[in-house]
Amino acid sequence: MAIWQFECKIIPLRENINNLNYSEIISWRGFTLKYNIDFLEREKSWSNEIIQYGKLDETCIEFVYENGVLQEVECRLDLRTLTKHNFMKILEYVQRIGACFLVAGNVYLPNEENMVEVMRQSKANQYCKNPLEYIGTLIYKDGEIQ
């Protein structure tokens, strides 16, 4: 993942999600999922068990399989170049497949207001707003190198 990418999982929307562990939350086992992604170009992945839409260092969605069974769906949004059109298409896709987003352990429904606020608070956005300042916060604390 690149520093300018906002990373999240696309997870199936289900009841009692609080009773599941992380691997169960992100799992698509037992769910049928159609890709129908026409807003990102399909790319060749580094693995035969990953179906990839979009370039790895840009906005992309990856469908990760293990032994032919869909395990998880990863989503990375390039905050340097993300257009409103592609953002809305991703939200529409997630809604259409009956899913939601998992970001840093929190579940978010696919609506524009929620996701814009979550992205606004992300490290990727902090980097995109001011790369030098952000890198400085990683290197220096209280005026000393960390």
mmCIF file of N, CA, C and O in Angstrom, residues 44-146:
data_model
loop_
_atom_site.group_PDB
_atom_site.id
_atom_site.type_symbol
_atom_site.label_atom_id
_atom_site.label_comp_id
_atom_site.label_asym_id
_atom_site.label_seq_id
_atom_site.Cartn_x
_atom_site.Cartn_y
_atom_site.Cartn_z
ATOM 1 N N LYS A 44 -3.659 -7.175 -14.577
ATOM 2 C CA LYS A 44 -3.034 -8.446 -14.228
ATOM 3 C C LYS A 44 -2.458 -8.325 -12.827
ATOM 4 O O LYS A 44 -1.738 -7.394 -12.515
ATOM 5 N N SER A 45 -2.795 -9.283 -11.973
ATOM 6 C CA SER A 45 -2.316 -9.276 -10.598
ATOM 7 C C SER A 45 -1.021 -10.060 -10.488
ATOM 8 O O SER A 45 -0.686 -10.874 -11.348
ATOM 9 N N TRP A 46 -0.300 -9.834 -9.402
ATOM 10 C CA TRP A 46 0.924 -10.582 -9.131
ATOM 11 C C TRP A 46 0.598 -12.026 -8.743
ATOM 12 O O TRP A 46 1.465 -12.882 -8.759
ATOM 13 N N SER A 47 -0.659 -12.312 -8.395
ATOM 14 C CA SER A 47 -1.065 -13.656 -7.977
ATOM 15 C C SER A 47 -2.226 -14.140 -8.829
ATOM 16 O O SER A 47 -3.126 -13.364 -9.166
ATOM 17 N N ASN A 48 -2.222 -15.429 -9.124
ATOM 18 C CA ASN A 48 -3.337 -16.023 -9.855
ATOM 19 C C ASN A 48 -4.599 -16.082 -9.006
ATOM 20 O O ASN A 48 -5.683 -16.313 -9.527
ATOM 21 N N GLU A 49 -4.461 -15.889 -7.686
ATOM 22 C CA GLU A 49 -5.616 -15.973 -6.805
ATOM 23 C C GLU A 49 -6.170 -14.600 -6.412
ATOM 24 O O GLU A 49 -6.937 -14.484 -5.481
ATOM 25 N N ILE A 50 -5.761 -13.584 -7.162
ATOM 26 C CA ILE A 50 -6.290 -12.237 -6.934
ATOM 27 C C ILE A 50 -6.813 -11.690 -8.254
ATOM 28 O O ILE A 50 -6.097 -11.673 -9.251
ATOM 29 N N ILE A 51 -8.063 -11.255 -8.240
ATOM 30 C CA ILE A 51 -8.634 -10.553 -9.389
ATOM 31 C C ILE A 51 -8.559 -9.077 -9.046
ATOM 32 O O ILE A 51 -9.107 -8.637 -8.032
ATOM 33 N N GLN A 52 -7.866 -8.332 -9.880
ATOM 34 C CA GLN A 52 -7.532 -6.939 -9.571
ATOM 35 C C GLN A 52 -8.150 -5.985 -10.581
ATOM 36 O O GLN A 52 -8.012 -6.164 -11.787
ATOM 37 N N TYR A 53 -8.812 -4.958 -10.053
ATOM 38 C CA TYR A 53 -9.331 -3.864 -10.870
ATOM 39 C C TYR A 53 -8.621 -2.592 -10.434
ATOM 40 O O TYR A 53 -8.617 -2.255 -9.260
ATOM 41 N N GLY A 54 -8.005 -1.903 -11.372
ATOM 42 C CA GLY A 54 -7.229 -0.705 -11.071
ATOM 43 C C GLY A 54 -5.776 -1.070 -10.799
ATOM 44 O O GLY A 54 -5.444 -2.221 -10.544
ATOM 45 N N LYS A 55 -4.914 -0.060 -10.868
ATOM 46 C CA LYS A 55 -3.476 -0.266 -10.632
ATOM 47 C C LYS A 55 -3.191 -0.301 -9.131
ATOM 48 O O LYS A 55 -3.822 0.408 -8.359
ATOM 49 N N LEU A 56 -2.219 -1.132 -8.723
ATOM 50 C CA LEU A 56 -1.921 -1.339 -7.304
ATOM 51 C C LEU A 56 -1.573 -0.059 -6.553
ATOM 52 O O LEU A 56 -1.911 0.080 -5.383
ATOM 53 N N ASP A 57 -0.873 0.879 -7.196
ATOM 54 C CA ASP A 57 -0.467 2.095 -6.497
ATOM 55 C C ASP A 57 -1.436 3.251 -6.736
ATOM 56 O O ASP A 57 -1.149 4.397 -6.400
ATOM 57 N N GLU A 58 -2.596 2.934 -7.296
ATOM 58 C CA GLU A 58 -3.644 3.928 -7.520
ATOM 59 C C GLU A 58 -4.919 3.414 -6.846
ATOM 60 O O GLU A 58 -4.842 2.641 -5.904
ATOM 61 N N THR A 59 -6.073 3.835 -7.312
ATOM 62 C CA THR A 59 -7.327 3.305 -6.787
ATOM 63 C C THR A 59 -7.519 1.906 -7.338
ATOM 64 O O THR A 59 -7.447 1.697 -8.560
ATOM 65 N N CYS A 60 -7.734 0.940 -6.443
ATOM 66 C CA CYS A 60 -7.911 -0.441 -6.903
ATOM 67 C C CYS A 60 -8.801 -1.235 -5.944
ATOM 68 O O CYS A 60 -8.922 -0.900 -4.765
ATOM 69 N N ILE A 61 -9.400 -2.257 -6.501
ATOM 70 C CA ILE A 61 -10.189 -3.225 -5.733
ATOM 71 C C ILE A 61 -9.645 -4.590 -6.085
ATOM 72 O O ILE A 61 -9.494 -4.923 -7.264
ATOM 73 N N GLU A 62 -9.350 -5.384 -5.052
ATOM 74 C CA GLU A 62 -8.817 -6.729 -5.260
ATOM 75 C C GLU A 62 -9.732 -7.762 -4.609
ATOM 76 O O GLU A 62 -10.121 -7.609 -3.452
ATOM 77 N N PHE A 63 -10.033 -8.796 -5.377
ATOM 78 C CA PHE A 63 -10.807 -9.931 -4.893
ATOM 79 C C PHE A 63 -9.808 -11.047 -4.631
ATOM 80 O O PHE A 63 -9.191 -11.563 -5.562
ATOM 81 N N VAL A 64 -9.628 -11.401 -3.364
ATOM 82 C CA VAL A 64 -8.593 -12.340 -2.952
ATOM 83 C C VAL A 64 -9.219 -13.718 -2.734
ATOM 84 O O VAL A 64 -10.110 -13.882 -1.893
ATOM 85 N N TYR A 65 -8.712 -14.693 -3.492
ATOM 86 C CA TYR A 65 -9.209 -16.066 -3.414
ATOM 87 C C TYR A 65 -8.180 -16.962 -2.753
ATOM 88 O O TYR A 65 -6.987 -16.687 -2.795
ATOM 89 N N GLU A 66 -8.660 -18.024 -2.168
ATOM 90 C CA GLU A 66 -7.799 -19.084 -1.648
ATOM 91 C C GLU A 66 -8.443 -20.400 -2.055
ATOM 92 O O GLU A 66 -9.581 -20.676 -1.681
ATOM 93 N N ASN A 67 -7.726 -21.179 -2.862
ATOM 94 C CA ASN A 67 -8.247 -22.447 -3.383
ATOM 95 C C ASN A 67 -9.596 -22.274 -4.064
ATOM 96 O O ASN A 67 -10.512 -23.075 -3.887
ATOM 97 N N GLY A 68 -9.737 -21.181 -4.826
ATOM 98 C CA GLY A 68 -10.943 -20.947 -5.605
ATOM 99 C C GLY A 68 -12.112 -20.365 -4.831
ATOM 100 O O GLY A 68 -13.189 -20.159 -5.395
ATOM 101 N N VAL A 69 -11.937 -20.080 -3.541
ATOM 102 C CA VAL A 69 -13.017 -19.529 -2.713
ATOM 103 C C VAL A 69 -12.670 -18.079 -2.358
ATOM 104 O O VAL A 69 -11.574 -17.808 -1.858
ATOM 105 N N LEU A 70 -13.614 -17.173 -2.615
ATOM 106 C CA LEU A 70 -13.377 -15.766 -2.298
ATOM 107 C C LEU A 70 -13.211 -15.596 -0.797
ATOM 108 O O LEU A 70 -14.081 -15.958 -0.012
ATOM 109 N N GLN A 71 -12.069 -15.033 -0.393
ATOM 110 C CA GLN A 71 -11.764 -14.835 1.015
ATOM 111 C C GLN A 71 -12.070 -13.412 1.475
ATOM 112 O O GLN A 71 -12.646 -13.215 2.527
ATOM 113 N N GLU A 72 -11.624 -12.434 0.690
ATOM 114 C CA GLU A 72 -11.807 -11.042 1.095
ATOM 115 C C GLU A 72 -11.751 -10.122 -0.109
ATOM 116 O O GLU A 72 -11.276 -10.506 -1.181
ATOM 117 N N VAL A 73 -12.245 -8.899 0.098
ATOM 118 C CA VAL A 73 -12.198 -7.872 -0.933
ATOM 119 C C VAL A 73 -11.486 -6.669 -0.334
ATOM 120 O O VAL A 73 -11.929 -6.112 0.669
ATOM 121 N N GLU A 74 -10.369 -6.307 -0.936
ATOM 122 C CA GLU A 74 -9.564 -5.173 -0.479
ATOM 123 C C GLU A 74 -9.808 -3.985 -1.399
ATOM 124 O O GLU A 74 -9.963 -4.150 -2.605
ATOM 125 N N CYS A 75 -9.821 -2.815 -0.804
ATOM 126 C CA CYS A 75 -10.045 -1.591 -1.570
ATOM 127 C C CYS A 75 -9.031 -0.547 -1.136
ATOM 128 O O CYS A 75 -8.823 -0.342 0.062
ATOM 129 N N ARG A 76 -8.382 0.080 -2.109
ATOM 130 C CA ARG A 76 -7.446 1.160 -1.827
ATOM 131 C C ARG A 76 -7.814 2.342 -2.732
ATOM 132 O O ARG A 76 -7.952 2.176 -3.942
ATOM 133 N N LEU A 77 -7.958 3.494 -2.117
ATOM 134 C CA LEU A 77 -8.337 4.695 -2.851
ATOM 135 C C LEU A 77 -7.157 5.655 -2.884
ATOM 136 O O LEU A 77 -6.637 6.036 -1.835
ATOM 137 N N ASP A 78 -6.747 6.034 -4.069
ATOM 138 C CA ASP A 78 -5.641 6.968 -4.251
ATOM 139 C C ASP A 78 -6.170 8.376 -4.000
ATOM 140 O O ASP A 78 -6.853 8.953 -4.850
ATOM 141 N N LEU A 79 -5.883 8.922 -2.832
ATOM 142 C CA LEU A 79 -6.420 10.231 -2.471
ATOM 143 C C LEU A 79 -5.774 11.375 -3.236
ATOM 144 O O LEU A 79 -6.257 12.507 -3.173
ATOM 145 N N ARG A 80 -4.718 11.096 -3.990
ATOM 146 C CA ARG A 80 -4.124 12.143 -4.830
ATOM 147 C C ARG A 80 -4.985 12.402 -6.054
ATOM 148 O O ARG A 80 -5.036 13.535 -6.546
ATOM 149 N N THR A 81 -5.622 11.339 -6.560
ATOM 150 C CA THR A 81 -6.282 11.443 -7.863
ATOM 151 C C THR A 81 -7.730 10.952 -7.875
ATOM 152 O O THR A 81 -8.341 10.926 -8.936
ATOM 153 N N LEU A 82 -8.266 10.572 -6.729
ATOM 154 C CA LEU A 82 -9.630 10.030 -6.681
ATOM 155 C C LEU A 82 -10.633 11.073 -7.167
ATOM 156 O O LEU A 82 -10.694 12.182 -6.633
ATOM 157 N N THR A 83 -11.404 10.694 -8.167
ATOM 158 C CA THR A 83 -12.433 11.600 -8.678
ATOM 159 C C THR A 83 -13.751 11.322 -7.967
ATOM 160 O O THR A 83 -13.974 10.228 -7.449
ATOM 161 N N LYS A 84 -14.590 12.316 -7.939
ATOM 162 C CA LYS A 84 -15.927 12.123 -7.345
ATOM 163 C C LYS A 84 -16.670 11.029 -8.095
ATOM 164 O O LYS A 84 -17.367 10.216 -7.486
ATOM 165 N N HIS A 85 -16.517 10.984 -9.412
ATOM 166 C CA HIS A 85 -17.185 9.962 -10.216
ATOM 167 C C HIS A 85 -16.791 8.563 -9.755
ATOM 168 O O HIS A 85 -17.653 7.720 -9.496
ATOM 169 N N ASN A 86 -15.492 8.293 -9.653
ATOM 170 C CA ASN A 86 -15.056 6.959 -9.225
ATOM 171 C C ASN A 86 -15.434 6.678 -7.779
ATOM 172 O O ASN A 86 -15.813 5.554 -7.439
ATOM 173 N N PHE A 87 -15.345 7.691 -6.923
ATOM 174 C CA PHE A 87 -15.755 7.519 -5.532
ATOM 175 C C PHE A 87 -17.228 7.118 -5.451
ATOM 176 O O PHE A 87 -17.586 6.168 -4.744
ATOM 177 N N MET A 88 -18.079 7.820 -6.179
ATOM 178 C CA MET A 88 -19.510 7.502 -6.167
ATOM 179 C C MET A 88 -19.771 6.122 -6.778
ATOM 180 O O MET A 88 -20.633 5.384 -6.294
ATOM 181 N N LYS A 89 -19.025 5.755 -7.804
ATOM 182 C CA LYS A 89 -19.177 4.427 -8.416
ATOM 183 C C LYS A 89 -18.802 3.324 -7.423
ATOM 184 O O LYS A 89 -19.450 2.280 -7.371
ATOM 185 N N ILE A 90 -17.764 3.555 -6.638
ATOM 186 C CA ILE A 90 -17.362 2.570 -5.621
ATOM 187 C C ILE A 90 -18.449 2.456 -4.565
ATOM 188 O O ILE A 90 -18.839 1.346 -4.182
ATOM 189 N N LEU A 91 -18.973 3.579 -4.097
ATOM 190 C CA LEU A 91 -20.065 3.543 -3.123
ATOM 191 C C LEU A 91 -21.278 2.805 -3.682
ATOM 192 O O LEU A 91 -21.882 1.974 -2.990
ATOM 193 N N GLU A 92 -21.648 3.103 -4.918
ATOM 194 C CA GLU A 92 -22.783 2.431 -5.562
ATOM 195 C C GLU A 92 -22.540 0.931 -5.673
ATOM 196 O O GLU A 92 -23.450 0.125 -5.436
ATOM 197 N N TYR A 93 -21.333 0.549 -6.041
ATOM 198 C CA TYR A 93 -20.992 -0.874 -6.156
ATOM 199 C C TYR A 93 -21.143 -1.565 -4.801
ATOM 200 O O TYR A 93 -21.755 -2.630 -4.696
ATOM 201 N N VAL A 94 -20.605 -0.975 -3.762
ATOM 202 C CA VAL A 94 -20.675 -1.578 -2.426
ATOM 203 C C VAL A 94 -22.127 -1.690 -1.969
ATOM 204 O O VAL A 94 -22.537 -2.708 -1.408
ATOM 205 N N GLN A 95 -22.925 -0.683 -2.253
ATOM 206 C CA GLN A 95 -24.352 -0.760 -1.926
ATOM 207 C C GLN A 95 -25.031 -1.883 -2.708
ATOM 208 O O GLN A 95 -25.809 -2.662 -2.151
ATOM 209 N N ARG A 96 -24.736 -1.961 -4.004
ATOM 210 C CA ARG A 96 -25.373 -2.941 -4.887
ATOM 211 C C ARG A 96 -25.087 -4.375 -4.469
ATOM 212 O O ARG A 96 -25.948 -5.244 -4.575
ATOM 213 N N ILE A 97 -23.881 -4.631 -3.946
ATOM 214 C CA ILE A 97 -23.547 -6.014 -3.559
ATOM 215 C C ILE A 97 -23.919 -6.315 -2.111
ATOM 216 O O ILE A 97 -23.627 -7.399 -1.605
ATOM 217 N N GLY A 98 -24.582 -5.369 -1.438
ATOM 218 C CA GLY A 98 -25.001 -5.590 -0.060
ATOM 219 C C GLY A 98 -23.823 -5.669 0.895
ATOM 220 O O GLY A 98 -23.727 -6.583 1.709
ATOM 221 N N ALA A 99 -22.939 -4.696 0.790
ATOM 222 C CA ALA A 99 -21.709 -4.722 1.581
ATOM 223 C C ALA A 99 -21.523 -3.390 2.298
ATOM 224 O O ALA A 99 -22.337 -2.464 2.176
ATOM 225 N N CYS A 100 -20.441 -3.309 3.059
ATOM 226 C CA CYS A 100 -20.058 -2.083 3.753
ATOM 227 C C CYS A 100 -18.537 -2.046 3.824
ATOM 228 O O CYS A 100 -17.863 -2.951 3.323
ATOM 229 N N PHE A 101 -18.004 -1.012 4.440
ATOM 230 C CA PHE A 101 -16.551 -0.837 4.529
ATOM 231 C C PHE A 101 -16.076 -1.131 5.939
ATOM 232 O O PHE A 101 -16.738 -0.791 6.916
ATOM 233 N N LEU A 102 -14.902 -1.732 6.032
ATOM 234 C CA LEU A 102 -14.224 -1.930 7.304
ATOM 235 C C LEU A 102 -12.938 -1.113 7.247
ATOM 236 O O LEU A 102 -12.088 -1.350 6.390
ATOM 237 N N VAL A 103 -12.832 -0.138 8.151
ATOM 238 C CA VAL A 103 -11.669 0.745 8.189
ATOM 239 C C VAL A 103 -11.161 0.780 9.624
ATOM 240 O O VAL A 103 -11.891 1.184 10.531
ATOM 241 N N ALA A 104 -9.933 0.324 9.814
ATOM 242 C CA ALA A 104 -9.297 0.353 11.143
ATOM 243 C C ALA A 104 -10.205 -0.242 12.219
ATOM 244 O O ALA A 104 -10.348 0.315 13.299
ATOM 245 N N GLY A 105 -10.849 -1.351 11.890
ATOM 246 C CA GLY A 105 -11.677 -2.056 12.863
ATOM 247 C C GLY A 105 -13.088 -1.524 13.021
ATOM 248 O O GLY A 105 -13.876 -2.074 13.792
ATOM 249 N N ASN A 106 -13.436 -0.472 12.294
ATOM 250 C CA ASN A 106 -14.783 0.102 12.365
ATOM 251 C C ASN A 106 -15.537 -0.147 11.065
ATOM 252 O O ASN A 106 -14.951 -0.078 9.984
ATOM 253 N N VAL A 107 -16.836 -0.392 11.193
ATOM 254 C CA VAL A 107 -17.689 -0.681 10.045
ATOM 255 C C VAL A 107 -18.440 0.589 9.647
ATOM 256 O O VAL A 107 -19.006 1.280 10.504
ATOM 257 N N TYR A 108 -18.443 0.874 8.340
ATOM 258 C CA TYR A 108 -19.118 2.058 7.810
ATOM 259 C C TYR A 108 -20.016 1.654 6.650
ATOM 260 O O TYR A 108 -19.581 0.935 5.743
ATOM 261 N N LEU A 109 -21.250 2.140 6.695
ATOM 262 C CA LEU A 109 -22.145 1.933 5.567
ATOM 263 C C LEU A 109 -21.636 2.754 4.390
ATOM 264 O O LEU A 109 -20.996 3.796 4.575
ATOM 265 N N PRO A 110 -21.939 2.300 3.173
ATOM 266 C CA PRO A 110 -21.413 2.990 1.988
ATOM 267 C C PRO A 110 -22.213 4.248 1.644
ATOM 268 O O PRO A 110 -22.962 4.284 0.677
ATOM 269 N N ASN A 111 -22.056 5.277 2.469
ATOM 270 C CA ASN A 111 -22.673 6.546 2.098
ATOM 271 C C ASN A 111 -21.601 7.621 2.050
ATOM 272 O O ASN A 111 -20.590 7.556 2.754
ATOM 273 N N GLU A 112 -21.843 8.585 1.216
ATOM 274 C CA GLU A 112 -20.830 9.596 0.898
ATOM 275 C C GLU A 112 -20.363 10.363 2.136
ATOM 276 O O GLU A 112 -19.161 10.517 2.366
ATOM 277 N N GLU A 113 -21.290 10.830 2.943
ATOM 278 C CA GLU A 113 -20.938 11.658 4.095
ATOM 279 C C GLU A 113 -20.018 10.920 5.067
ATOM 280 O O GLU A 113 -18.991 11.456 5.494
ATOM 281 N N ASN A 114 -20.381 9.686 5.421
ATOM 282 C CA ASN A 114 -19.560 8.896 6.351
ATOM 283 C C ASN A 114 -18.160 8.674 5.808
ATOM 284 O O ASN A 114 -17.169 8.876 6.504
ATOM 285 N N MET A 115 -18.087 8.222 4.573
ATOM 286 C CA MET A 115 -16.797 7.843 4.018
ATOM 287 C C MET A 115 -15.898 9.051 3.767
ATOM 288 O O MET A 115 -14.685 8.971 3.949
ATOM 289 N N VAL A 116 -16.471 10.176 3.376
ATOM 290 C CA VAL A 116 -15.659 11.380 3.182
ATOM 291 C C VAL A 116 -15.025 11.780 4.510
ATOM 292 O O VAL A 116 -13.835 12.113 4.573
ATOM 293 N N GLU A 117 -15.796 11.722 5.590
ATOM 294 C CA GLU A 117 -15.259 12.092 6.901
ATOM 295 C C GLU A 117 -14.158 11.128 7.343
ATOM 296 O O GLU A 117 -13.125 11.552 7.869
ATOM 297 N N VAL A 118 -14.354 9.835 7.118
ATOM 298 C CA VAL A 118 -13.336 8.847 7.492
ATOM 299 C C VAL A 118 -12.064 9.066 6.677
ATOM 300 O O VAL A 118 -10.957 9.037 7.216
ATOM 301 N N MET A 119 -12.213 9.328 5.395
ATOM 302 C CA MET A 119 -11.045 9.588 4.546
ATOM 303 C C MET A 119 -10.354 10.882 4.949
ATOM 304 O O MET A 119 -9.127 10.957 4.948
ATOM 305 N N ARG A 120 -11.119 11.885 5.324
ATOM 306 C CA ARG A 120 -10.556 13.173 5.740
ATOM 307 C C ARG A 120 -9.628 13.013 6.942
ATOM 308 O O ARG A 120 -8.634 13.715 7.069
ATOM 309 N N GLN A 121 -9.968 12.087 7.826
ATOM 310 C CA GLN A 121 -9.193 11.875 9.047
ATOM 311 C C GLN A 121 -8.035 10.886 8.861
ATOM 312 O O GLN A 121 -7.273 10.655 9.785
ATOM 313 N N SER A 122 -7.899 10.333 7.673
ATOM 314 C CA SER A 122 -6.907 9.281 7.441
ATOM 315 C C SER A 122 -5.486 9.822 7.313
ATOM 316 O O SER A 122 -5.263 10.991 6.994
ATOM 317 N N LYS A 123 -4.532 8.937 7.547
ATOM 318 C CA LYS A 123 -3.121 9.278 7.357
ATOM 319 C C LYS A 123 -2.837 9.568 5.890
ATOM 320 O O LYS A 123 -2.009 10.424 5.580
ATOM 321 N N ALA A 124 -3.513 8.857 5.002
ATOM 322 C CA ALA A 124 -3.318 9.107 3.570
ATOM 323 C C ALA A 124 -3.701 10.538 3.227
ATOM 324 O O ALA A 124 -2.994 11.217 2.463
ATOM 325 N N ASN A 125 -4.780 11.035 3.797
ATOM 326 C CA ASN A 125 -5.196 12.409 3.535
ATOM 327 C C ASN A 125 -4.218 13.398 4.162
ATOM 328 O O ASN A 125 -3.892 14.427 3.557
ATOM 329 N N GLN A 126 -3.737 13.097 5.360
ATOM 330 C CA GLN A 126 -2.739 13.973 5.990
ATOM 331 C C GLN A 126 -1.507 14.095 5.092
ATOM 332 O O GLN A 126 -0.967 15.179 4.913
ATOM 333 N N TYR A 127 -1.093 12.970 4.521
ATOM 334 C CA TYR A 127 0.054 12.984 3.614
ATOM 335 C C TYR A 127 -0.252 13.822 2.367
ATOM 336 O O TYR A 127 0.563 14.660 1.954
ATOM 337 N N CYS A 128 -1.419 13.591 1.764
ATOM 338 C CA CYS A 128 -1.760 14.291 0.522
ATOM 339 C C CYS A 128 -1.895 15.801 0.722
ATOM 340 O O CYS A 128 -1.552 16.574 -0.168
ATOM 341 N N LYS A 129 -2.359 16.223 1.878
ATOM 342 C CA LYS A 129 -2.503 17.656 2.155
ATOM 343 C C LYS A 129 -1.151 18.347 2.264
ATOM 344 O O LYS A 129 -0.983 19.466 1.772
ATOM 345 N N ASN A 130 -0.177 17.678 2.912
ATOM 346 C CA ASN A 130 1.133 18.293 3.100
ATOM 347 C C ASN A 130 2.166 17.195 3.330
ATOM 348 O O ASN A 130 2.459 16.841 4.471
ATOM 349 N N PRO A 131 2.733 16.652 2.249
ATOM 350 C CA PRO A 131 3.663 15.527 2.381
ATOM 351 C C PRO A 131 4.844 15.801 3.302
ATOM 352 O O PRO A 131 5.195 14.961 4.128
ATOM 353 N N LEU A 132 5.473 16.961 3.180
ATOM 354 C CA LEU A 132 6.655 17.246 4.003
ATOM 355 C C LEU A 132 6.301 17.324 5.487
ATOM 356 O O LEU A 132 7.024 16.794 6.335
ATOM 357 N N GLU A 133 5.197 17.973 5.791
ATOM 358 C CA GLU A 133 4.782 18.065 7.194
ATOM 359 C C GLU A 133 4.461 16.678 7.742
ATOM 360 O O GLU A 133 4.842 16.337 8.858
ATOM 361 N N TYR A 134 3.756 15.870 6.947
ATOM 362 C CA TYR A 134 3.388 14.529 7.413
ATOM 363 C C TYR A 134 4.641 13.684 7.664
ATOM 364 O O TYR A 134 4.756 13.034 8.701
ATOM 365 N N ILE A 135 5.582 13.712 6.741
ATOM 366 C CA ILE A 135 6.810 12.929 6.916
ATOM 367 C C ILE A 135 7.583 13.444 8.125
ATOM 368 O O ILE A 135 8.154 12.665 8.883
ATOM 369 N N GLY A 136 7.549 14.745 8.327
ATOM 370 C CA GLY A 136 8.190 15.315 9.509
ATOM 371 C C GLY A 136 7.593 14.781 10.801
ATOM 372 O O GLY A 136 8.320 14.535 11.767
ATOM 373 N N THR A 137 6.282 14.559 10.817
ATOM 374 C CA THR A 137 5.657 14.012 12.030
ATOM 375 C C THR A 137 6.074 12.564 12.263
ATOM 376 O O THR A 137 6.050 12.093 13.393
ATOM 377 N N LEU A 138 6.466 11.887 11.211
ATOM 378 C CA LEU A 138 6.923 10.499 11.352
ATOM 379 C C LEU A 138 8.361 10.439 11.862
ATOM 380 O O LEU A 138 8.748 9.494 12.537
ATOM 381 N N ILE A 139 9.146 11.463 11.512
ATOM 382 C CA ILE A 139 10.574 11.456 11.845
ATOM 383 C C ILE A 139 10.863 12.146 13.167
ATOM 384 O O ILE A 139 11.666 11.681 13.957
ATOM 385 N N TYR A 140 10.191 13.281 13.407
ATOM 386 C CA TYR A 140 10.505 14.094 14.580
ATOM 387 C C TYR A 140 9.369 14.074 15.595
ATOM 388 O O TYR A 140 8.199 14.125 15.246
ATOM 389 N N LYS A 141 9.743 14.006 16.858
ATOM 390 C CA LYS A 141 8.789 14.163 17.947
ATOM 391 C C LYS A 141 9.458 15.038 18.997
ATOM 392 O O LYS A 141 10.564 14.743 19.445
ATOM 393 N N ASP A 142 8.775 16.123 19.342
ATOM 394 C CA ASP A 142 9.339 17.078 20.307
ATOM 395 C C ASP A 142 10.715 17.567 19.874
ATOM 396 O O ASP A 142 11.631 17.713 20.697
ATOM 397 N N GLY A 143 10.878 17.790 18.554
ATOM 398 C CA GLY A 143 12.122 18.331 18.040
ATOM 399 C C GLY A 143 13.265 17.346 17.909
ATOM 400 O O GLY A 143 14.365 17.718 17.523
ATOM 401 N N GLU A 144 13.036 16.080 18.241
ATOM 402 C CA GLU A 144 14.092 15.070 18.141
ATOM 403 C C GLU A 144 13.698 13.967 17.183
ATOM 404 O O GLU A 144 12.522 13.634 17.039
ATOM 405 N N ILE A 145 14.713 13.399 16.527
ATOM 406 C CA ILE A 145 14.479 12.290 15.608
ATOM 407 C C ILE A 145 14.015 11.083 16.397
ATOM 408 O O ILE A 145 14.608 10.748 17.431
ATOM 409 N N GLN A 146 12.967 10.458 15.901
ATOM 410 C CA GLN A 146 12.432 9.274 16.577
ATOM 411 C C GLN A 146 13.187 8.024 16.189
ATOM 412 O O GLN A 146 13.640 7.863 15.128
#
